[in-house]
CSV table of C-alpha atoms in Angstrom, one decimal:
chain,number,residue,atom,x,y,z
A,1,UNK,CA,63.3,97.6,84.4
A,2,UNK,CA,62.1,94.3,85.9
A,3,UNK,CA,64.4,92.9,88.5
A,4,UNK,CA,65.4,89.3,87.8
A,5,UNK,CA,64.3,86.8,90.3
A,6,UNK,CA,67.2,85.2,92.2
A,7,UNK,CA,67.2,84.3,95.9
A,8,UNK,CA,71.0,84.5,95.9
A,9,UNK,CA,70.8,88.3,96.0
A,10,UNK,CA,69.7,88.0,99.6
A,11,UNK,CA,72.1,85.4,101.1
A,12,UNK,CA,71.2,83.7,104.3
A,13,UNK,CA,72.2,85.9,107.3
A,14,UNK,CA,75.5,85.0,108.9
A,15,UNK,CA,78.0,86.7,111.1
A,16,UNK,CA,78.8,90.1,109.6
A,17,UNK,CA,82.3,91.1,108.5
A,18,UNK,CA,82.5,94.9,108.7
A,19,UNK,CA,85.0,97.3,107.3
A,20,UNK,CA,85.6,98.8,110.7
A,21,UNK,CA,85.2,97.5,114.2
A,22,UNK,CA,83.0,100.4,115.2
A,23,UNK,CA,80.4,99.8,112.5
A,24,UNK,CA,77.1,98.3,113.2
A,25,UNK,CA,75.3,95.6,111.2
A,26,UNK,CA,74.3,96.4,107.6
A,27,UNK,CA,75.5,99.1,105.2
A,28,UNK,CA,73.5,101.8,106.9
A,29,UNK,CA,75.3,101.3,110.2
A,30,UNK,CA,77.4,104.0,111.8
A,31,UNK,CA,80.4,104.6,109.6
A,32,UNK,CA,79.2,102.2,106.8
A,33,UNK,CA,78.7,103.3,103.2
A,34,UNK,CA,75.3,104.9,102.6
A,35,UNK,CA,73.5,103.2,99.7
A,36,UNK,CA,72.4,106.5,98.2
A,37,UNK,CA,76.0,107.8,98.0
A,38,UNK,CA,77.5,104.7,96.4
A,39,UNK,CA,78.3,105.1,92.7
A,40,UNK,CA,77.5,101.8,90.9
A,41,UNK,CA,80.5,102.0,88.6
A,42,UNK,CA,82.8,102.5,91.6
A,43,UNK,CA,81.2,99.4,93.3
A,44,UNK,CA,81.7,97.3,90.1
A,45,UNK,CA,85.4,98.5,89.8
A,46,UNK,CA,86.1,97.5,93.4
A,47,UNK,CA,84.5,94.1,93.1
A,48,UNK,CA,86.6,93.4,90.0
A,49,UNK,CA,89.7,94.7,91.7
A,50,UNK,CA,89.2,92.3,94.7
A,51,UNK,CA,88.7,89.2,92.7
A,52,UNK,CA,84.9,89.0,92.3
A,53,UNK,CA,83.8,87.4,89.1
A,54,UNK,CA,81.3,88.9,86.7
A,55,UNK,CA,78.9,86.0,85.8
A,56,UNK,CA,76.6,87.8,83.4
A,57,UNK,CA,73.7,90.1,83.7
A,58,UNK,CA,71.8,92.2,81.3
A,59,UNK,CA,74.3,94.5,79.4
A,60,UNK,CA,73.8,98.1,80.1
A,61,UNK,CA,71.5,97.4,83.0
A,62,UNK,CA,73.0,95.3,85.7
A,63,UNK,CA,75.8,92.7,86.3
A,64,UNK,CA,75.9,89.7,88.5
A,65,UNK,CA,79.1,89.2,90.7
A,66,UNK,CA,80.2,86.2,92.7
A,67,UNK,CA,83.1,86.3,95.3
A,68,UNK,CA,86.4,84.5,94.7
A,69,UNK,CA,87.2,81.1,96.2
A,70,UNK,CA,85.0,78.9,98.3
A,71,UNK,CA,82.9,81.8,99.6
A,72,UNK,CA,81.2,82.0,96.2
A,73,UNK,CA,78.8,79.2,97.0
A,74,UNK,CA,75.3,80.5,97.6
A,75,UNK,CA,76.2,84.2,97.3
A,76,UNK,CA,75.9,86.6,94.3
A,77,UNK,CA,75.3,90.3,93.9
A,78,UNK,CA,73.2,92.2,91.4
A,79,UNK,CA,74.9,95.5,90.8
A,80,UNK,CA,73.2,98.1,88.5
A,81,UNK,CA,75.3,99.7,85.8
A,82,UNK,CA,74.0,103.1,86.7
A,83,UNK,CA,71.3,104.8,88.7
A,84,UNK,CA,69.1,105.4,85.6
A,85,UNK,CA,66.6,102.7,86.6
A,86,UNK,CA,63.9,102.9,89.3
A,87,UNK,CA,65.1,100.0,91.4
A,88,UNK,CA,68.9,100.7,91.2
A,89,UNK,CA,68.9,102.1,94.7
A,90,UNK,CA,67.3,98.9,96.1
A,91,UNK,CA,69.8,96.8,94.2
A,92,UNK,CA,72.7,98.7,95.7
A,93,UNK,CA,71.3,98.5,99.2
A,94,UNK,CA,70.9,94.8,98.9
A,95,UNK,CA,74.4,94.4,97.5
A,96,UNK,CA,75.9,96.3,100.4
A,97,UNK,CA,73.9,94.2,102.9
A,98,UNK,CA,75.1,91.0,101.2
A,99,UNK,CA,78.7,92.3,101.3
A,100,UNK,CA,78.4,93.1,105.0
A,101,UNK,CA,77.2,89.6,105.7
A,102,UNK,CA,79.6,87.8,103.4
A,103,UNK,CA,82.4,85.6,104.8
A,104,UNK,CA,84.7,86.5,101.9
A,105,UNK,CA,87.6,88.6,103.2
A,106,UNK,CA,87.4,90.6,99.9
A,107,UNK,CA,84.0,91.8,100.9
A,108,UNK,CA,85.5,93.8,103.8
A,109,UNK,CA,88.0,95.3,101.4
A,110,UNK,CA,85.2,96.4,99.0
A,111,UNK,CA,83.2,98.0,101.8
A,112,UNK,CA,86.3,99.7,103.1
A,113,UNK,CA,86.9,101.2,99.7
A,114,UNK,CA,83.3,102.4,99.5
A,115,UNK,CA,83.2,103.9,103.0
A,116,UNK,CA,86.5,105.8,102.8
A,117,UNK,CA,87.7,106.3,99.2
A,118,UNK,CA,91.3,105.0,99.4
A,119,UNK,CA,94.2,104.3,97.2
A,120,UNK,CA,95.4,100.7,97.6
A,121,UNK,CA,99.1,99.9,97.9
A,122,UNK,CA,100.1,96.2,97.6
A,123,UNK,CA,103.5,94.7,98.6
A,124,UNK,CA,104.7,91.3,97.6
A,125,UNK,CA,107.9,90.0,99.2
A,126,UNK,CA,109.4,86.8,97.8
A,127,UNK,CA,110.5,84.8,100.9
A,128,UNK,CA,110.4,81.1,101.5
A,129,UNK,CA,107.1,79.9,102.9
A,130,UNK,CA,107.6,78.7,106.5
A,131,UNK,CA,106.1,75.6,107.8
A,132,UNK,CA,105.2,77.0,111.2
A,133,UNK,CA,103.9,80.2,112.8
A,134,UNK,CA,107.3,80.8,114.5
A,135,UNK,CA,108.9,81.6,111.2
A,136,UNK,CA,106.0,83.4,109.6
A,137,UNK,CA,105.5,85.9,112.4
A,138,UNK,CA,109.0,87.6,112.0
A,139,UNK,CA,108.5,87.8,108.2
A,140,UNK,CA,105.1,89.4,108.6
A,141,UNK,CA,106.5,91.9,111.1
A,142,UNK,CA,109.4,92.7,108.8
A,143,UNK,CA,107.0,93.3,105.9
A,144,UNK,CA,104.7,95.5,108.0
A,145,UNK,CA,107.6,97.5,109.4
A,146,UNK,CA,109.2,98.0,106.0
A,147,UNK,CA,105.9,99.0,104.4
A,148,UNK,CA,105.3,101.6,107.2
A,149,UNK,CA,108.8,103.1,106.7
A,150,UNK,CA,108.2,103.3,102.9
A,151,UNK,CA,104.9,105.2,103.5
A,152,UNK,CA,106.6,107.6,105.9
A,153,UNK,CA,109.3,108.2,103.2
A,154,UNK,CA,106.5,108.9,100.7
A,155,UNK,CA,104.9,111.4,103.2
A,156,UNK,CA,108.3,113.0,103.8
A,157,UNK,CA,108.7,113.4,100.0
A,158,UNK,CA,105.3,115.0,99.8
A,159,UNK,CA,106.3,117.5,102.6
A,160,UNK,CA,109.6,118.5,100.9
A,161,UNK,CA,112.6,117.2,99.0
A,162,UNK,CA,115.7,116.3,100.8
A,163,UNK,CA,118.3,113.5,100.5
A,164,UNK,CA,118.2,113.0,104.3
A,165,UNK,CA,115.2,114.2,106.4
A,166,UNK,CA,116.3,112.9,109.8
A,167,UNK,CA,113.9,114.1,112.4
A,168,UNK,CA,112.6,116.9,110.2
A,169,UNK,CA,108.9,116.7,109.3
A,170,UNK,CA,108.6,113.2,110.7
A,171,UNK,CA,105.8,114.1,113.1
A,172,UNK,CA,103.8,115.5,110.1
A,173,UNK,CA,104.6,112.4,108.0
A,174,UNK,CA,103.4,110.1,110.7
A,175,UNK,CA,100.3,112.1,111.3
A,176,UNK,CA,99.4,111.9,107.6
A,177,UNK,CA,99.4,108.1,107.9
A,178,UNK,CA,97.2,107.8,111.1
A,179,UNK,CA,94.2,106.8,109.1
A,180,UNK,CA,95.9,104.2,106.9
A,181,UNK,CA,94.3,100.8,107.2
A,182,UNK,CA,95.9,97.4,106.8
A,183,UNK,CA,93.9,94.8,104.8
A,184,UNK,CA,93.5,91.2,105.8
A,185,UNK,CA,96.3,89.1,104.3
A,186,UNK,CA,97.7,85.6,104.9
A,187,UNK,CA,100.1,85.9,107.9
A,188,UNK,CA,103.1,84.5,106.0
A,189,UNK,CA,105.0,87.7,105.4
A,190,UNK,CA,104.7,87.5,101.6
A,191,UNK,CA,101.9,89.9,100.9
A,192,UNK,CA,100.4,93.1,102.4
A,193,UNK,CA,97.8,95.5,101.3
A,194,UNK,CA,97.1,98.9,102.8
A,195,UNK,CA,94.3,101.4,102.2
A,196,UNK,CA,95.4,105.0,102.1
A,197,UNK,CA,92.5,107.5,102.4
A,198,UNK,CA,92.5,109.9,99.4
A,199,UNK,CA,91.5,112.9,101.5
A,200,UNK,CA,94.4,112.7,104.0
A,201,UNK,CA,97.0,110.3,102.5
A,202,UNK,CA,97.0,110.6,98.7
A,203,UNK,CA,100.0,112.9,98.7
A,204,UNK,CA,102.0,110.2,100.6
A,205,UNK,CA,100.9,107.5,98.2
A,206,UNK,CA,101.7,109.5,95.1
A,207,UNK,CA,105.0,110.6,96.6
A,208,UNK,CA,106.0,107.1,97.4
A,209,UNK,CA,105.2,105.7,93.9
A,210,UNK,CA,107.0,108.6,92.2
A,211,UNK,CA,110.1,108.2,94.4
A,212,UNK,CA,110.2,104.4,94.0
A,213,UNK,CA,110.2,104.6,90.2
A,214,UNK,CA,112.9,107.2,90.4
A,215,UNK,CA,115.0,105.0,92.7
A,216,UNK,CA,114.4,102.1,90.3
A,217,UNK,CA,115.7,104.1,87.4
A,218,UNK,CA,118.7,105.4,89.4
A,219,UNK,CA,119.6,101.9,90.5
A,220,UNK,CA,119.5,100.7,86.9
A,221,UNK,CA,121.7,103.6,85.8
A,222,UNK,CA,124.2,102.8,88.6
A,223,UNK,CA,124.4,99.1,87.7
A,224,UNK,CA,124.9,99.9,84.0
A,225,UNK,CA,127.4,102.7,84.4
A,226,UNK,CA,128.8,102.6,87.9
A,227,UNK,CA,127.8,106.3,88.4
A,228,UNK,CA,125.7,107.7,91.2
A,229,UNK,CA,124.6,110.8,89.4
A,230,UNK,CA,121.1,109.5,88.8
A,231,UNK,CA,120.6,109.1,92.6
A,232,UNK,CA,121.6,112.8,93.0
A,233,UNK,CA,118.9,113.8,90.5
A,234,UNK,CA,116.4,111.5,92.0
A,235,UNK,CA,116.2,113.6,95.2
A,236,UNK,CA,114.1,116.0,93.3
A,237,UNK,CA,111.6,113.2,92.7
A,238,UNK,CA,111.4,112.3,96.4
A,239,UNK,CA,114.2,109.7,96.8
A,240,UNK,CA,115.9,110.0,100.2
A,241,UNK,CA,117.9,108.1,102.7
A,242,UNK,CA,114.7,107.1,104.5
A,243,UNK,CA,113.3,105.5,101.3
A,244,UNK,CA,116.5,103.6,100.4
A,245,UNK,CA,116.7,102.3,104.0
A,246,UNK,CA,113.1,101.1,103.8
A,247,UNK,CA,113.7,99.3,100.4
A,248,UNK,CA,116.9,97.7,101.7
A,249,UNK,CA,115.1,96.5,104.9
A,250,UNK,CA,112.4,94.7,102.8
A,251,UNK,CA,114.8,93.3,100.1
A,252,UNK,CA,117.3,92.0,102.6
A,253,UNK,CA,116.6,88.3,103.3
A,254,UNK,CA,114.3,87.9,100.3
A,255,UNK,CA,114.5,87.1,96.6
A,256,UNK,CA,113.0,90.5,95.9
A,257,UNK,CA,110.0,92.8,96.4
A,258,UNK,CA,107.2,94.2,94.3
A,259,UNK,CA,104.9,97.2,94.9
A,260,UNK,CA,101.8,98.2,93.0
A,261,UNK,CA,99.3,101.0,93.5
A,262,UNK,CA,95.7,101.1,92.5
A,263,UNK,CA,94.0,104.5,92.7
A,264,UNK,CA,90.6,104.9,94.4
A,265,UNK,CA,88.1,104.6,91.6
A,266,UNK,CA,85.9,107.3,93.1
A,267,UNK,CA,88.8,109.8,92.9
A,268,UNK,CA,90.7,108.7,89.8
A,269,UNK,CA,94.4,109.0,89.2
A,270,UNK,CA,96.2,112.0,90.5
A,271,UNK,CA,97.6,114.5,88.0
A,272,UNK,CA,100.7,113.2,86.2
A,273,UNK,CA,100.1,109.5,87.0
A,274,UNK,CA,98.7,106.8,84.8
A,275,UNK,CA,95.3,105.3,85.6
A,276,UNK,CA,97.0,102.0,86.1
A,277,UNK,CA,100.6,102.6,87.2
A,278,UNK,CA,103.3,100.1,86.4
A,279,UNK,CA,104.4,98.1,89.4
A,280,UNK,CA,108.0,98.6,90.7
A,281,UNK,CA,110.4,95.9,91.7
A,282,UNK,CA,113.7,95.6,93.6
A,283,UNK,CA,116.0,92.6,93.9
A,284,UNK,CA,119.1,91.7,96.1
A,285,UNK,CA,121.3,92.9,93.2
A,286,UNK,CA,120.0,96.5,93.9
A,287,UNK,CA,121.2,96.5,97.5
A,288,UNK,CA,124.8,97.8,96.9
A,289,UNK,CA,123.6,100.8,95.0
A,290,UNK,CA,120.8,101.6,97.4
A,291,UNK,CA,123.1,101.4,100.4
A,292,UNK,CA,125.7,103.6,98.8
A,293,UNK,CA,123.0,106.1,97.8
A,294,UNK,CA,121.7,106.3,101.4
A,295,UNK,CA,125.2,106.9,102.8
A,296,UNK,CA,125.8,109.5,100.1
A,297,UNK,CA,122.6,111.4,101.0
A,298,UNK,CA,123.7,111.6,104.7
A,299,UNK,CA,127.1,113.0,103.7
A,300,UNK,CA,125.8,115.5,101.3
A,301,UNK,CA,122.8,116.9,103.2
A,302,UNK,CA,123.9,120.4,104.5
A,303,UNK,CA,123.3,121.8,108.0
A,304,UNK,CA,120.5,124.4,108.2
A,305,UNK,CA,120.7,127.8,109.8
A,306,UNK,CA,117.8,128.2,112.3
A,307,UNK,CA,116.4,130.4,115.0
A,308,UNK,CA,114.6,128.2,117.4
A,309,UNK,CA,112.2,128.9,120.3
A,310,UNK,CA,112.0,126.0,122.7
A,311,UNK,CA,111.3,125.0,126.3
A,312,UNK,CA,114.3,123.7,128.3
A,313,UNK,CA,113.5,120.0,129.3
A,314,UNK,CA,117.0,118.9,130.4
A,315,UNK,CA,120.3,120.4,131.5
A,316,UNK,CA,123.6,118.9,132.4
A,317,UNK,CA,127.2,119.9,133.2
A,318,UNK,CA,130.0,118.1,134.9
A,319,UNK,CA,130.9,121.0,137.3
A,320,UNK,CA,129.1,123.8,139.2
A,321,UNK,CA,130.5,126.3,136.7
A,322,UNK,CA,131.4,126.4,133.1
A,323,UNK,CA,129.6,125.3,129.9
A,324,UNK,CA,126.9,122.7,129.9
A,325,UNK,CA,124.5,120.8,127.6
A,326,UNK,CA,120.9,121.7,127.2
A,327,UNK,CA,118.0,120.0,125.5
A,328,UNK,CA,115.0,122.0,124.2
A,329,UNK,CA,111.5,120.9,123.3
A,330,UNK,CA,111.1,122.8,120.0
A,331,UNK,CA,108.1,125.2,119.9
A,332,UNK,CA,108.9,127.1,116.7
A,333,UNK,CA,111.7,127.6,114.2
A,334,UNK,CA,112.4,124.0,113.2
A,335,UNK,CA,110.3,121.0,112.4
A,336,UNK,CA,111.9,118.6,114.9
A,337,UNK,CA,110.6,117.6,118.3
A,338,UNK,CA,113.8,118.3,120.3
A,339,UNK,CA,117.3,119.6,119.9
A,340,UNK,CA,120.5,119.3,122.0
A,341,UNK,CA,123.2,122.0,122.2
A,342,UNK,CA,126.2,123.0,124.2
A,343,UNK,CA,126.1,126.5,125.8
A,344,UNK,CA,128.7,128.6,127.5
A,345,UNK,CA,128.4,129.4,131.2
A,346,UNK,CA,126.4,132.7,130.7
A,347,UNK,CA,124.0,131.2,128.2
A,348,UNK,CA,123.6,128.1,130.4
A,349,UNK,CA,122.7,130.3,133.3
A,350,UNK,CA,120.1,132.2,131.2
A,351,UNK,CA,118.5,129.0,130.1
A,352,UNK,CA,118.3,127.7,133.6
A,353,UNK,CA,116.7,130.9,135.0
A,354,UNK,CA,114.2,131.0,132.1
A,355,UNK,CA,113.2,127.4,132.8
A,356,UNK,CA,112.8,128.0,136.5
A,357,UNK,CA,110.3,130.8,135.9
A,358,UNK,CA,108.4,128.9,133.2
A,359,UNK,CA,109.7,130.7,130.1
A,360,UNK,CA,111.0,129.3,126.8
A,361,UNK,CA,114.2,130.6,125.2
A,362,UNK,CA,115.2,131.7,121.7
A,363,UNK,CA,118.5,130.6,120.3
A,364,UNK,CA,120.2,130.8,116.9
A,365,UNK,CA,122.6,128.2,115.4
A,366,UNK,CA,123.0,125.5,112.8
A,367,UNK,CA,120.9,122.4,112.8
A,368,UNK,CA,123.4,119.6,112.0
A,369,UNK,CA,122.4,116.7,109.7
A,370,UNK,CA,124.8,114.5,111.6
A,371,UNK,CA,122.6,112.7,114.2
A,372,UNK,CA,119.4,113.3,112.3
A,373,UNK,CA,119.1,117.1,112.7
A,374,UNK,CA,118.8,116.8,116.4
A,375,UNK,CA,121.8,118.9,117.4
A,376,UNK,CA,122.3,122.7,117.3
A,377,UNK,CA,125.9,123.8,116.8
A,378,UNK,CA,127.2,127.3,117.2
A,379,UNK,CA,124.4,128.2,119.6
A,380,UNK,CA,124.3,131.9,120.4
A,381,UNK,CA,122.0,134.7,121.4
A,382,UNK,CA,120.1,132.8,124.1
A,383,UNK,CA,117.3,135.0,125.5
A,384,UNK,CA,114.1,134.3,127.4
A,385,UNK,CA,110.8,134.7,125.4
A,386,UNK,CA,107.6,136.0,127.0
A,387,UNK,CA,104.5,133.8,126.6
A,388,UNK,CA,100.9,134.0,127.8
A,389,UNK,CA,100.0,132.9,131.2
A,390,UNK,CA,98.4,129.6,130.2
A,391,UNK,CA,101.6,128.5,128.4
A,392,UNK,CA,103.8,129.6,131.3
A,393,UNK,CA,101.7,127.6,133.8
A,394,UNK,CA,102.0,124.6,131.5
A,395,UNK,CA,105.8,124.9,131.4
A,396,UNK,CA,106.0,125.3,135.2
A,397,UNK,CA,103.9,122.2,135.6
A,398,UNK,CA,106.2,120.3,133.4
A,399,UNK,CA,109.2,121.5,135.5
A,400,UNK,CA,107.6,120.2,138.7
A,401,UNK,CA,106.7,116.9,137.1
A,402,UNK,CA,110.3,116.4,135.9
A,403,UNK,CA,112.5,117.8,138.6
A,404,UNK,CA,114.9,114.8,138.4
A,405,UNK,CA,115.8,115.9,134.8
A,406,UNK,CA,116.7,119.3,136.0
A,407,UNK,CA,119.4,118.5,138.5
A,408,UNK,CA,122.1,119.7,136.1
A,409,UNK,CA,120.8,123.3,136.3
A,410,UNK,CA,122.3,123.5,139.7
A,411,UNK,CA,125.5,121.7,138.7
A,412,UNK,CA,124.5,118.1,139.4
A,413,UNK,CA,125.1,115.0,137.3
A,414,UNK,CA,122.4,113.5,135.1
C-alpha cells in the first residue's frame, strides 16, 4: 500500500492537549495509548462518536478524518481500516501524535477512550442559558452533583438490590467510581459527559442504565393507572430511593433531563444490552411519582438482623450510672462505616473497659432502616473480642488521639 501524500497528516506542533495531566508529550508518553495496542476500528469508532468527520479515503484501506468545528482547519488524520498493510502502524502512530497536539477538545476524549477503555455516559439538562458565570456555576454544580449521585445509585444496584440502601455498601459504591473521569464540557450546566472505565466501573454504568429504564417504565405506569406496583417490581432491576432522589434533584428546576450511554467500542456491549441503548428521559411531570416512590422505599425497607464487631469511638450518658449511648466503628458484620446504639449499664461498662484496653466488641441487634441503617436497636450480648497485637496497638493509639470523645465513658457529658 502506498501512503497518500498529505502534509496535513503531521500538523504543525502546538501545545499538547493530553488525556490525563500526568501524561507526557506524544502518544507514547507515560500513560498514553501505545500505538501498537490501538485497534484501528476502535479509533475510527471513537472519532465518529466525538464528532470527527470522515472526508474520504481509499475504501478498505484507510479513511481521512477531520475534527469538528473551527479546529478542523489544517488538521486531518489518516486512519487505516485494519493492520493488514505494512504502514498501518506508522499511520496509527502519526494519528495519535496529531490527536495529542490537536486543539480540538474532542481529541482529548478520543485519546482518553483509547488509553482506558471506557463507557461514556452523557447527561443533558434543559435549563435556561444564563447570561453570566454567576448563574451558570450553580447549574453546573447541580448537574455534576446529580450525575455523581446517579452513578452511586448505579453502583449500589450492581452491589445488591434494595429499595433503600442508606449507608449500606456506599463505601464500595464510591470506591467503584474513583477512576471515573469527567469530560470537558461548556460550563453552562446543560451538558455533562463522564468516562467510566470498563474494568472497574462497567457494572455501575450497566446498573444505572437498567435502573433508569425501569424507573421510566414505572413512572409511565403510575401516571397512566395511579398505581405504584411497578415501582415495587422495579427494585429488582436496581431502582432505589437513592436513584429516585438523584433523578428528582436533576429534574427539579429544569424542563427535563436526558441520559444516554455509549459502550466502549473495545469492549462492546455488556450481556443483555443493545449495542446502542435507547436514551432515557425524565420531565417535571414525573416528579410526584418519583418522590412518592422514594418515600415508599424508605417505609418498606425492613430492618436487618446483624452481629457486628466494632471498635468503640464515642460513649455518652447523662449520669455516672445507668444506660448510655455508644458509637462503634464497624469492623465486620455490616457494610456501614459506623453504628449507634443504646446499651444498659452493664453492657455500657463492658464496652468502656474493652475500649480502654484496646479491644473491639461484638454485639447483636437489628440494623434499622430509619436513619439510613446507622442505628442498632435491641443491642445485646456485648462481649470484648481478642485481636492481634498490631490491631490492638492501633485501637489504643486511636483512643489516645481522641480522648475528648471518650469523656462519657466516665459519666461525663459530650
